[in-house]
Coordinates of N, CA and C and ligand atoms in Angstrom, one line a residue:
M11 N -72.8 49.3 169.9 CA -71.9 50.2 170.4 C -70.7 49.5 170.3
G12 N -70.9 48.1 170.5 CA -69.5 47.3 170.9 C -69.0 46.8 168.9
D13 N -69.8 47.2 168.0 CA -69.2 46.9 166.5 C -68.2 48.4 166.6
R14 N -69.4 49.5 167.2 CA -68.7 50.6 166.4 C -67.5 51.2 167.0
T15 N -67.0 50.6 168.0 CA -65.9 50.9 168.4 C -64.6 50.1 168.1
N16 N -65.0 48.7 167.5 CA -64.4 47.8 166.8 C -63.7 48.5 164.9
L17 N -64.3 49.5 164.8 CA -63.9 50.0 163.6 C -62.9 50.8 164.1
P18 N -62.2 50.8 162.2 CA -61.3 52.0 162.1 C -61.7 53.3 162.8
R19 N -60.7 54.0 163.4 CA -61.7 55.5 163.4 C -61.9 56.5 162.3
S20 N -60.8 56.4 161.5 CA -60.9 56.9 160.2 C -62.3 56.5 158.9
A21 N -62.8 55.1 159.2 CA -64.4 54.3 158.7 C -64.7 54.9 158.0
G22 N -65.8 56.2 158.9 CA -66.9 56.9 158.6 C -67.7 55.9 158.2
T23 N -68.8 56.4 157.1 CA -69.9 56.0 157.0 C -70.1 54.7 156.0
A24 N -71.0 53.3 155.7 CA -71.0 52.8 154.7 C -70.3 53.0 153.3
A25 N -71.1 54.4 153.3 CA -70.4 54.5 151.9 C -69.1 54.7 151.8
E26 N -68.4 55.4 152.7 CA -67.2 56.0 152.3 C -66.9 54.7 152.7
R27 N -66.8 54.0 153.2 CA -66.0 52.3 153.7 C -65.9 52.4 152.1
D28 N -66.9 51.8 151.8 CA -67.0 51.2 150.0 C -65.9 51.7 149.3
N29 N -65.8 53.6 149.3 CA -65.1 54.3 148.0 C -63.5 53.8 148.5
E30 N -63.5 53.5 149.8 CA -62.2 53.5 150.0 C -61.5 52.0 149.2
I31 N -62.9 51.0 149.3 CA -62.0 49.9 148.9 C -62.0 50.1 147.1
N32 N -63.4 50.7 147.2 CA -63.8 50.9 145.1 C -63.9 52.0 144.5
P33 N -63.0 52.8 144.4 CA -63.2 54.3 144.8 C -63.8 55.0 143.5
P34 N -64.4 55.7 143.4 CA -65.6 55.9 142.9 C -64.6 56.0 141.2
L35 N -65.3 56.2 140.3 CA -63.9 56.6 138.6 C -64.5 57.3 138.5
R36 N -63.3 58.5 138.1 CA -63.0 59.6 137.4 C -62.9 59.9 136.0
Q37 N -64.5 60.9 135.9 CA -64.4 60.9 134.9 C -63.8 61.7 133.9
P38 N -63.0 60.9 132.9 CA -62.0 61.7 131.6 C -62.0 63.2 131.4
L39 N -61.4 63.7 131.6 CA -62.0 65.3 131.0 C -61.4 65.2 129.7
S40 N -62.1 65.1 129.0 CA -61.9 65.4 127.8 C -61.8 67.1 126.9
L41 N -61.7 67.0 125.7 CA -61.2 68.3 125.6 C -61.8 68.0 123.5
I42 N -63.1 69.6 124.0 CA -63.2 69.0 121.6 C -62.5 70.7 121.2
L43 N -62.0 69.8 120.3 CA -61.7 71.6 119.6 C -62.4 71.7 119.0
A44 N -63.4 72.9 118.5 CA -64.3 73.0 117.2 C -64.0 74.2 116.5
S45 N -62.9 73.9 116.0 CA -62.3 74.3 115.0 C -61.6 74.0 113.8
A46 N -61.7 74.4 112.1 CA -60.9 73.6 111.5 C -59.3 74.0 110.7
S47 N -59.3 75.2 112.1 CA -58.0 75.9 112.2 C -57.2 75.2 112.6
P48 N -55.6 74.8 111.5 CA -54.6 74.4 112.1 C -53.8 75.3 113.0
R49 N -53.9 76.2 113.0 CA -53.7 77.5 113.6 C -53.7 77.0 115.3
R50 N -54.8 77.0 115.6 CA -55.8 76.9 116.7 C -54.6 76.1 117.2
L51 N -55.1 74.8 116.7 CA -54.7 73.4 117.3 C -52.9 73.5 118.3
S52 N -52.3 74.0 117.3 CA -51.1 74.1 117.8 C -50.8 75.4 118.5
L53 N -51.2 76.4 118.7 CA -51.3 77.5 119.6 C -51.5 76.4 120.8
L54 N -52.6 75.3 120.8 CA -53.0 74.8 122.1 C -51.6 74.3 122.3
K55 N -51.0 73.4 121.7 CA -49.9 72.7 122.1 C -48.8 73.5 122.6
Q56 N -48.7 74.7 122.4 CA -48.1 75.2 122.6 C -48.1 75.8 124.1
I57 N -48.9 76.1 124.9 CA -49.4 75.6 126.2 C -49.9 74.5 127.0
D58 N -49.5 73.4 126.1 CA -49.5 72.0 126.6 C -51.1 71.4 126.4
V59 N -51.8 71.8 125.6 CA -53.4 71.8 125.5 C -53.3 71.0 124.6
F60 N -53.8 69.6 124.8 CA -53.7 68.8 123.9 C -55.4 68.4 123.3
P61 N -56.1 69.0 123.0 CA -57.1 68.0 122.4 C -57.9 66.8 122.4
D62 N -58.5 66.6 122.7 CA -58.3 64.7 122.5 C -59.4 64.6 120.8
A63 N -60.1 66.0 120.4 CA -60.5 65.9 118.6 C -60.7 67.1 118.6
V64 N -60.5 66.9 117.4 CA -61.2 67.8 116.4 C -62.6 68.1 115.4
D65 N -63.3 69.4 115.8 CA -64.7 68.3 115.3 C -65.3 70.1 115.0
P66 N -64.9 70.8 113.4 CA -65.2 72.0 113.1 C -66.7 72.1 113.1
A67 N -67.2 73.7 113.4 CA -68.2 73.9 113.3 C -68.8 73.8 111.5
D68 N -69.6 74.1 110.8 CA -70.0 74.7 109.6 C -71.2 76.0 109.5
I69 N -71.1 77.0 109.7 CA -72.1 78.0 110.3 C -71.9 79.1 109.4
D70 N -73.3 80.2 109.3 CA -72.9 80.9 108.5 C -72.3 82.5 109.2
E71 N -71.4 82.7 108.4 CA -70.4 83.1 109.4 C -70.8 85.0 108.6
T72 N -72.2 85.0 108.1 CA -72.3 86.6 108.0 C -73.0 87.5 108.8
A73 N -71.9 88.7 108.7 CA -72.1 90.1 109.8 C -73.8 90.0 110.0
N74 N -74.6 90.2 111.0 CA -75.7 91.3 111.0 C -75.3 92.3 110.3
V75 N -76.6 93.5 110.1 CA -76.9 94.5 109.7 C -76.4 95.3 111.6
Q76 N -75.7 96.3 110.8 CA -75.2 97.1 111.8 C -73.9 96.4 113.7
E77 N -73.7 95.2 113.2 CA -73.6 94.6 114.1 C -71.7 95.0 114.2
R78 N -71.3 95.3 115.4 CA -69.5 95.7 115.7 C -69.0 94.6 115.9
P79 N -67.5 94.3 115.4 CA -67.1 93.7 114.8 C -66.5 92.8 115.7
R80 N -66.6 93.0 117.4 CA -66.0 92.9 118.2 C -67.2 92.1 119.1
D81 N -68.5 92.6 118.2 CA -69.7 91.5 119.1 C -69.8 90.3 118.1
L82 N -69.4 90.6 116.9 CA -69.5 89.5 115.6 C -68.4 88.0 116.2
A83 N -67.2 88.7 117.3 CA -66.6 87.7 117.2 C -66.9 86.7 118.0
Q84 N -67.6 87.6 118.7 CA -68.0 87.1 120.3 C -69.6 85.9 120.0
R85 N -70.6 86.2 118.9 CA -71.4 86.2 118.7 C -70.9 84.8 117.7
L86 N -70.2 84.5 116.8 CA -69.8 83.2 116.0 C -68.7 82.7 116.6
A87 N -68.2 83.1 118.0 CA -67.5 82.2 118.3 C -68.6 81.1 119.3
K88 N -69.4 81.9 119.4 CA -70.9 80.8 120.7 C -71.7 80.5 119.3
E89 N -71.9 80.4 118.6 CA -72.5 79.8 118.1 C -71.7 78.8 117.1
K90 N -70.4 78.6 116.9 CA -69.7 77.6 116.8 C -69.5 76.4 117.6
A91 N -69.8 76.9 119.2 CA -69.7 76.1 119.3 C -70.8 75.8 120.3
E92 N -72.2 76.4 120.7 CA -73.4 75.6 120.4 C -73.7 75.5 119.4
A93 N -73.0 75.0 118.1 CA -73.4 74.2 116.6 C -72.8 72.4 116.8
V94 N -71.4 72.6 117.8 CA -70.9 71.4 117.9 C -71.1 71.0 119.3
A95 N -71.5 71.2 120.7 CA -72.1 71.2 121.7 C -72.6 70.0 121.2
R96 N -74.2 70.0 120.3 CA -75.1 69.1 119.8 C -74.4 67.3 119.5
R97 N -73.1 67.9 119.2 CA -72.6 66.5 118.9 C -71.9 65.9 120.0
H98 N -71.8 65.9 121.0 CA -71.0 65.9 122.5 C -72.0 65.7 123.6
K99 N -71.5 64.9 124.5 CA -71.9 65.1 125.9 C -70.3 65.1 127.3
N100 N -70.8 66.0 127.9 CA -69.4 65.9 129.1 C -67.9 65.8 128.5
V101 N -68.4 66.5 127.5 CA -66.7 67.5 127.7 C -66.2 68.9 127.6
F102 N -65.1 69.2 127.4 CA -64.5 70.6 127.2 C -65.2 70.7 126.2
L103 N -65.7 72.0 125.9 CA -64.9 71.9 123.9 C -64.7 73.7 124.3
L104 N -63.9 74.1 123.1 CA -63.7 75.2 122.4 C -63.2 75.8 121.5
S105 N -64.3 76.9 121.0 CA -64.4 77.2 119.9 C -63.8 78.7 119.8
A106 N -63.6 79.3 118.4 CA -63.0 80.3 118.6 C -63.7 81.3 116.5
D107 N -63.5 82.5 117.2 CA -63.9 83.3 115.9 C -62.6 84.5 115.8
T108 N -62.2 84.7 115.1 CA -61.4 85.9 114.5 C -62.1 86.8 113.7
V109 N -62.1 88.1 114.1 CA -62.3 89.1 112.7 C -61.5 90.2 112.7
V110 N -60.6 90.6 111.7 CA -60.2 91.7 111.4 C -61.0 93.1 111.4
A111 N -61.1 93.9 111.7 CA -61.5 95.4 111.6 C -60.8 96.5 111.6
V112 N -61.6 97.6 110.1 CA -61.3 98.2 110.2 C -62.2 99.4 110.6
G113 N -62.2 100.5 111.5 CA -62.7 101.1 112.0 C -64.0 100.3 112.8
R114 N -64.9 100.3 112.2 CA -66.3 99.4 112.8 C -66.2 98.3 111.1
R115 N -65.8 98.6 110.4 CA -66.1 97.6 108.9 C -64.7 96.1 109.4
A116 N -65.8 94.7 109.6 CA -64.6 93.8 110.0 C -64.9 92.8 108.4
L117 N -63.6 92.8 108.2 CA -62.6 92.5 107.1 C -63.0 91.0 106.9
G118 N -64.0 89.8 105.7 CA -63.8 88.4 105.8 C -62.6 88.4 106.0
K119 N -62.7 86.2 105.6 CA -61.8 85.9 105.1 C -61.1 86.6 103.5
A120 N -60.2 86.3 103.3 CA -59.9 86.2 101.7 C -60.0 85.3 101.0
E121 N -60.3 85.0 99.9 CA -61.0 84.0 99.3 C -60.2 84.2 98.2
T122 N -60.1 85.4 97.7 CA -59.3 85.2 95.9 C -58.2 87.0 96.1
E123 N -57.6 86.6 94.8 CA -56.6 87.7 94.8 C -56.6 89.0 95.2
D124 N -58.2 89.7 94.1 CA -58.5 90.7 94.4 C -59.4 90.9 95.8
D125 N -59.2 89.9 96.0 CA -60.4 90.6 98.6 C -58.7 90.7 98.8
A126 N -57.6 89.8 98.8 CA -56.1 90.7 99.6 C -56.1 91.6 99.0
Y127 N -56.5 91.8 97.8 CA -54.9 93.0 97.3 C -56.3 94.2 98.0
A128 N -57.3 93.7 98.1 CA -58.7 95.4 98.6 C -57.9 95.4 99.7
Y129 N -57.8 94.1 100.4 CA -57.8 94.2 102.2 C -56.5 95.1 102.6
L130 N -55.7 94.3 101.6 CA -53.7 95.0 102.6 C -54.6 96.5 101.5
K131 N -54.6 97.0 100.6 CA -54.6 98.5 100.6 C -55.1 99.0 101.5
L132 N -56.4 99.1 102.0 CA -56.9 99.3 103.1 C -56.3 99.4 104.5
L133 N -55.4 97.9 105.0 CA -54.6 98.1 105.9 C -53.0 99.1 105.8
S134 N -53.3 99.2 104.5 CA -51.6 99.9 104.7 C -51.4 101.1 105.2
G135 N -50.3 101.3 105.7 CA -50.0 102.4 106.5 C -51.2 102.6 107.4
R136 N -52.0 101.9 108.2 CA -52.9 101.9 109.4 C -53.1 101.2 110.0
R137 N -53.4 102.0 111.5 CA -54.3 100.8 112.6 C -55.3 99.9 112.8
H138 N -55.2 99.0 112.8 CA -56.3 98.4 112.6 C -56.4 96.7 114.2
H139 N -58.1 97.0 114.4 CA -58.1 95.6 115.3 C -58.1 94.3 114.8
V140 N -57.8 93.5 115.4 CA -57.9 91.9 115.3 C -58.7 91.5 116.6
Y141 N -60.0 90.8 116.8 CA -60.9 90.9 117.9 C -61.3 89.1 117.4
T142 N -60.4 88.2 118.5 CA -60.8 86.8 118.5 C -62.0 86.2 119.7
G143 N -63.3 86.3 118.8 CA -64.2 85.7 120.1 C -63.7 83.6 120.3
V144 N -64.0 83.7 121.8 CA -63.6 82.4 122.0 C -64.6 82.2 123.6
T145 N -65.7 80.7 123.0 CA -66.4 80.4 123.8 C -65.8 78.8 124.4
L146 N -65.9 78.8 125.7 CA -66.3 77.9 126.6 C -66.7 77.0 127.2
I147 N -67.2 75.1 126.8 CA -68.6 75.1 127.5 C -67.8 73.6 127.8
T148 N -68.3 73.9 129.2 CA -68.3 73.0 130.2 C -69.1 71.3 130.2
P149 N -68.5 70.3 131.0 CA -68.9 69.0 130.8 C -70.0 69.3 131.3
A150 N -70.8 70.3 132.3 CA -71.8 70.7 133.4 C -72.7 71.3 132.0
G151 N -72.3 72.0 131.0 CA -72.9 72.3 130.1 C -73.0 74.6 129.9
E152 N -71.9 75.0 131.2 CA -72.1 76.1 131.0 C -71.5 76.8 130.1
A153 N -71.8 77.7 129.4 CA -71.0 78.4 128.7 C -70.5 79.7 129.1
V154 N -69.0 79.7 128.6 CA -68.3 81.0 128.8 C -67.8 81.9 127.7
S155 N -67.9 82.4 127.5 CA -67.6 83.6 126.5 C -66.5 84.6 126.8
R156 N -65.2 85.3 125.9 CA -64.1 86.5 126.5 C -64.4 86.6 124.5
V157 N -63.4 88.0 124.8 CA -63.3 88.0 123.2 C -62.5 89.4 123.5
A158 N -61.0 89.0 122.8 CA -59.3 89.4 123.1 C -59.5 90.6 121.9
S159 N -58.3 91.6 122.2 CA -58.4 92.7 121.1 C -56.7 92.8 121.2
T160 N -56.3 92.8 119.7 CA -55.0 93.5 119.8 C -55.3 94.4 118.3
A161 N -53.9 95.5 118.3 CA -54.3 96.7 117.5 C -52.7 95.7 117.1
V162 N -53.0 96.2 115.4 CA -51.8 96.0 114.4 C -51.4 97.4 113.8
I163 N -50.2 97.3 113.4 CA -50.2 98.8 112.6 C -49.3 98.4 111.8
F164 N -49.8 98.2 110.3 CA -48.7 98.2 109.2 C -48.4 99.4 108.1
K165 N -47.1 99.1 108.0 CA -46.1 100.1 107.0 C -47.3 100.6 106.5
P166 N -46.9 101.5 105.7 CA -47.4 102.0 104.1 C -46.8 101.1 102.8
L167 N -47.2 99.8 102.3 CA -47.4 99.7 101.9 C -47.7 99.6 100.1
D168 N -46.4 99.6 99.1 CA -46.5 99.9 98.1 C -46.7 98.8 96.7
I169 N -47.6 98.8 95.7 CA -47.9 97.7 95.3 C -47.7 97.1 95.0
S170 N -45.7 97.3 94.7 CA -45.2 96.5 94.4 C -45.1 95.1 95.9
E171 N -44.9 95.5 96.5 CA -44.8 95.1 97.7 C -46.3 93.8 97.9
I172 N -47.7 94.8 97.9 CA -48.4 94.3 98.5 C -48.5 92.8 97.2
R173 N -48.3 92.9 95.9 CA -48.1 91.9 94.9 C -47.4 91.2 95.3
A174 N -45.5 91.3 95.7 CA -44.9 90.7 96.2 C -45.8 88.9 97.8
Y175 N -46.2 89.8 98.4 CA -47.3 89.5 99.4 C -48.2 88.3 99.3
I176 N -49.3 88.9 97.6 CA -49.8 88.5 97.2 C -49.6 87.1 96.2
S177 N -48.7 87.0 95.8 CA -48.1 85.9 95.5 C -47.4 84.9 95.9
S178 N -47.1 84.6 97.6 CA -46.8 84.0 98.3 C -48.0 83.3 99.1
G179 N -49.4 83.4 98.5 CA -50.6 82.7 98.3 C -50.7 82.7 100.3
E180 N -49.9 83.4 101.6 CA -50.3 83.2 102.6 C -51.7 83.6 102.9
W181 N -52.4 84.6 102.4 CA -53.3 85.5 102.4 C -54.7 84.0 102.6
H182 N -54.8 83.2 102.0 CA -55.9 82.5 101.5 C -56.5 82.1 102.8
G183 N -57.5 82.7 102.4 CA -58.2 81.9 104.3 C -58.1 82.4 105.1
K184 N -57.4 83.4 105.2 CA -57.2 84.6 106.7 C -58.1 85.7 106.6
A185 N -58.4 86.1 107.5 CA -59.0 87.3 108.0 C -58.6 88.4 107.8
G186 N -59.0 89.0 107.2 CA -58.3 90.5 106.7 C -57.1 90.5 105.6
G187 N -56.8 88.8 105.5 CA -56.1 88.6 104.0 C -54.5 88.5 105.1
Y188 N -54.3 87.9 105.4 CA -52.9 88.3 105.1 C -52.4 87.1 107.3
A189 N -51.3 86.4 107.5 CA -50.8 86.0 108.6 C -50.4 86.7 108.9
I190 N -49.8 87.2 110.1 CA -49.0 88.0 111.0 C -47.5 86.6 111.6
Q191 N -48.0 85.6 111.3 CA -47.4 84.3 111.5 C -46.4 84.0 110.0
G192 N -47.3 84.3 109.2 CA -45.4 84.6 108.0 C -44.9 85.7 108.1
R193 N -44.7 85.7 105.8 CA -44.5 86.7 106.0 C -45.1 88.0 106.3
A194 N -46.3 88.1 106.4 CA -46.8 89.6 106.5 C -46.0 90.5 107.7
A195 N -45.5 89.2 108.8 CA -44.3 90.4 109.5 C -43.6 91.3 109.1
A196 N -42.8 90.7 108.1 CA -41.9 92.1 108.2 C -42.7 93.3 107.1
L197 N -44.1 93.4 107.4 CA -44.4 94.4 106.5 C -45.5 94.9 108.0
I198 N -45.6 94.4 108.9 CA -46.1 94.9 110.3 C -45.0 94.9 111.2
R199 N -45.6 96.8 111.5 CA -44.2 97.9 112.3 C -44.7 97.4 113.5
Q200 N -45.7 97.2 114.0 CA -46.0 97.4 115.6 C -47.5 96.6 116.0
I201 N -47.3 95.9 117.3 CA -48.4 95.1 117.9 C -48.8 95.4 119.2
Q202 N -50.0 96.2 119.7 CA -50.4 95.9 120.9 C -51.6 95.3 121.5
G203 N -50.9 94.2 122.2 CA -52.2 93.2 122.8 C -51.0 91.6 122.2
S204 N -52.6 91.1 122.3 CA -51.7 89.7 122.7 C -51.4 89.0 120.9
Y205 N -50.0 88.9 120.7 CA -49.8 87.6 119.4 C -50.6 87.0 118.3
S206 N -50.9 86.2 120.0 CA -51.1 84.4 120.0 C -53.0 84.7 119.3
N207 N -53.4 86.2 120.0 CA -54.9 86.6 119.4 C -55.1 86.7 118.3
V208 N -54.4 87.3 117.7 CA -53.8 88.3 116.2 C -54.1 86.4 115.1
V209 N -53.0 85.2 115.7 CA -52.9 84.2 115.3 C -54.3 83.5 115.0
G210 N -55.2 83.4 116.0 CA -56.5 83.1 115.8 C -57.1 82.7 117.8
L211 N -56.3 82.3 118.9 CA -56.1 82.0 119.9 C -55.7 82.4 121.0
P212 N -56.1 83.3 122.1 CA -56.1 84.4 122.9 C -54.9 83.2 123.6
L213 N -53.8 82.8 124.0 CA -53.7 81.8 124.6 C -53.6 82.0 126.0
F214 N -53.0 83.6 126.6 CA -53.7 83.8 127.8 C -55.1 84.0 128.2
E215 N -55.8 84.1 127.5 CA -57.9 83.5 128.4 C -58.0 82.4 128.1
V216 N -57.5 82.0 127.2 CA -57.6 80.7 126.8 C -57.1 79.3 127.8
A217 N -56.5 79.8 128.5 CA -55.5 79.3 129.7 C -56.0 79.5 131.0
N218 N -56.7 80.9 131.0 CA -57.4 81.4 132.4 C -58.8 80.9 132.8
M219 N -59.5 80.5 131.2 CA -60.8 80.2 131.2 C -61.0 78.9 131.2
L220 N -59.5 78.1 131.0 CA -59.5 76.6 131.1 C -59.9 76.2 132.8
K221 N -58.5 76.6 133.2 CA -58.3 76.8 134.4 C -59.1 76.8 135.4
G222 N -59.7 78.1 134.9 CA -60.8 78.4 135.8 C -62.2 77.5 135.5
K223 N -62.3 76.5 134.5 CA -63.9 76.2 134.9 C -63.2 74.7 134.8
G224 N -61.9 74.5 135.6 CA -61.6 73.2 136.0 C -60.6 72.0 135.1
Y225 N -60.1 72.5 134.0 CA -59.3 71.9 132.5 C -58.6 71.4 133.4
P226 N -57.7 70.4 133.8 CA -56.3 71.0 134.7 C -55.4 71.1 132.9
L227 N -54.0 71.9 133.4 CA -53.6 72.9 132.7 C -51.7 72.0 133.0
G228 N -51.3 71.5 132.1 CA -49.9 71.4 132.4 C -49.6 70.4 133.4
A229 N -48.4 70.4 134.5 CA -48.5 70.0 135.6 C -49.8 69.5 135.9
E230 N -50.7 70.1 136.6 CA -51.9 69.2 136.9 C -52.5 68.4 136.7
R231 N -52.5 68.0 134.7 CA -53.0 67.2 134.7 C -52.3 65.7 134.6
G232 N -51.3 65.4 134.5 CA -50.3 64.5 135.4 C -50.1 63.9 134.4
Ligands
LIG30 C1 -55.2 88.1 111.4 C2 -54.7 86.2 110.9 C3 -55.6 85.9 110.6 N1 -55.8 84.3 111.1 C4 -56.5 83.6 111.1 C5 -56.7 82.6 112.0 C6 -58.4 82.0 111.5 O1 -57.9 80.4 110.7 C7 -58.4 82.7 110.6 C8 -59.7 83.5 110.5 O2 -60.8 82.6 110.6 P1 -62.1 81.8 111.7 O3 -63.8 81.9 111.1 O4 -61.9 82.6 113.7 O5 -61.2 80.7 111.5 P2 -61.3 79.5 110.5 O6 -62.9 79.3 109.4 O7 -60.0 79.3 109.8 O8 -61.6 77.9 111.3 P3 -62.9 77.4 112.4 O9 -64.5 78.6 112.1 O10 -62.8 76.1 111.8 O11 -62.9 77.5 113.3 O12 -57.8 83.4 110.5 C9 -54.5 83.6 111.1 O13 -54.2 82.6 111.1 N2 -52.9 84.9 111.3 C10 -53.3 86.4 111.3 O14 -52.6 86.6 110.7

């Protein structure tokens, strides 16, 4: 009894006392961006999220038969995350996939001028949807996914406008053959939904996912 009453009131158990002298080391909260897209990296910077490393996935992005564009975006984001997670342990890991869809048809990334021409003719004067699937894996290995959707309406494009856009080269490697963050903005009459989602990462959803799973954002990061 005598020993105990001589201890400071806050001393608690032996383990707690040790921790006061040697607090447990806190794990650094590393974030891996599993994407080769420079747009995704700069979108994250816009909300003060700075990945510790970029490690892109290399997966087959072919749609399954009858797969809906929204489901495709979600599946590919998950597969990218799972592929890269095998190389990293105890980290946050973020991946995404952007799909441009006309009705049930998903347009891939334009790789040739012919692709870009065909896509822009299809998008001319009509409304289409852009879906970005996002997957976050936590240090404990839990995976969460979301899909954001934005409707985009192009003005009717004549052949000379399509040719001029193609000569800019901005379509290359972009889903649907255009980049809203560049010259295509002059051809887009309206969007309904998140702008960053069209560029490749829905920032509102991403911020909520990170916060929800305990990744410190902004001031919390210190
Ligand atoms: C519609 C649209 C797409 N894009 C881009 C975003 C994506 O980079 C790309 C869609 O391809 P994704 O397969 O989503 O991404 P990626 O191959 O560039 O990178 P990774 O798979 O490594 O994550 O299209 C724009 O930059 N602007 C746009 O307006």
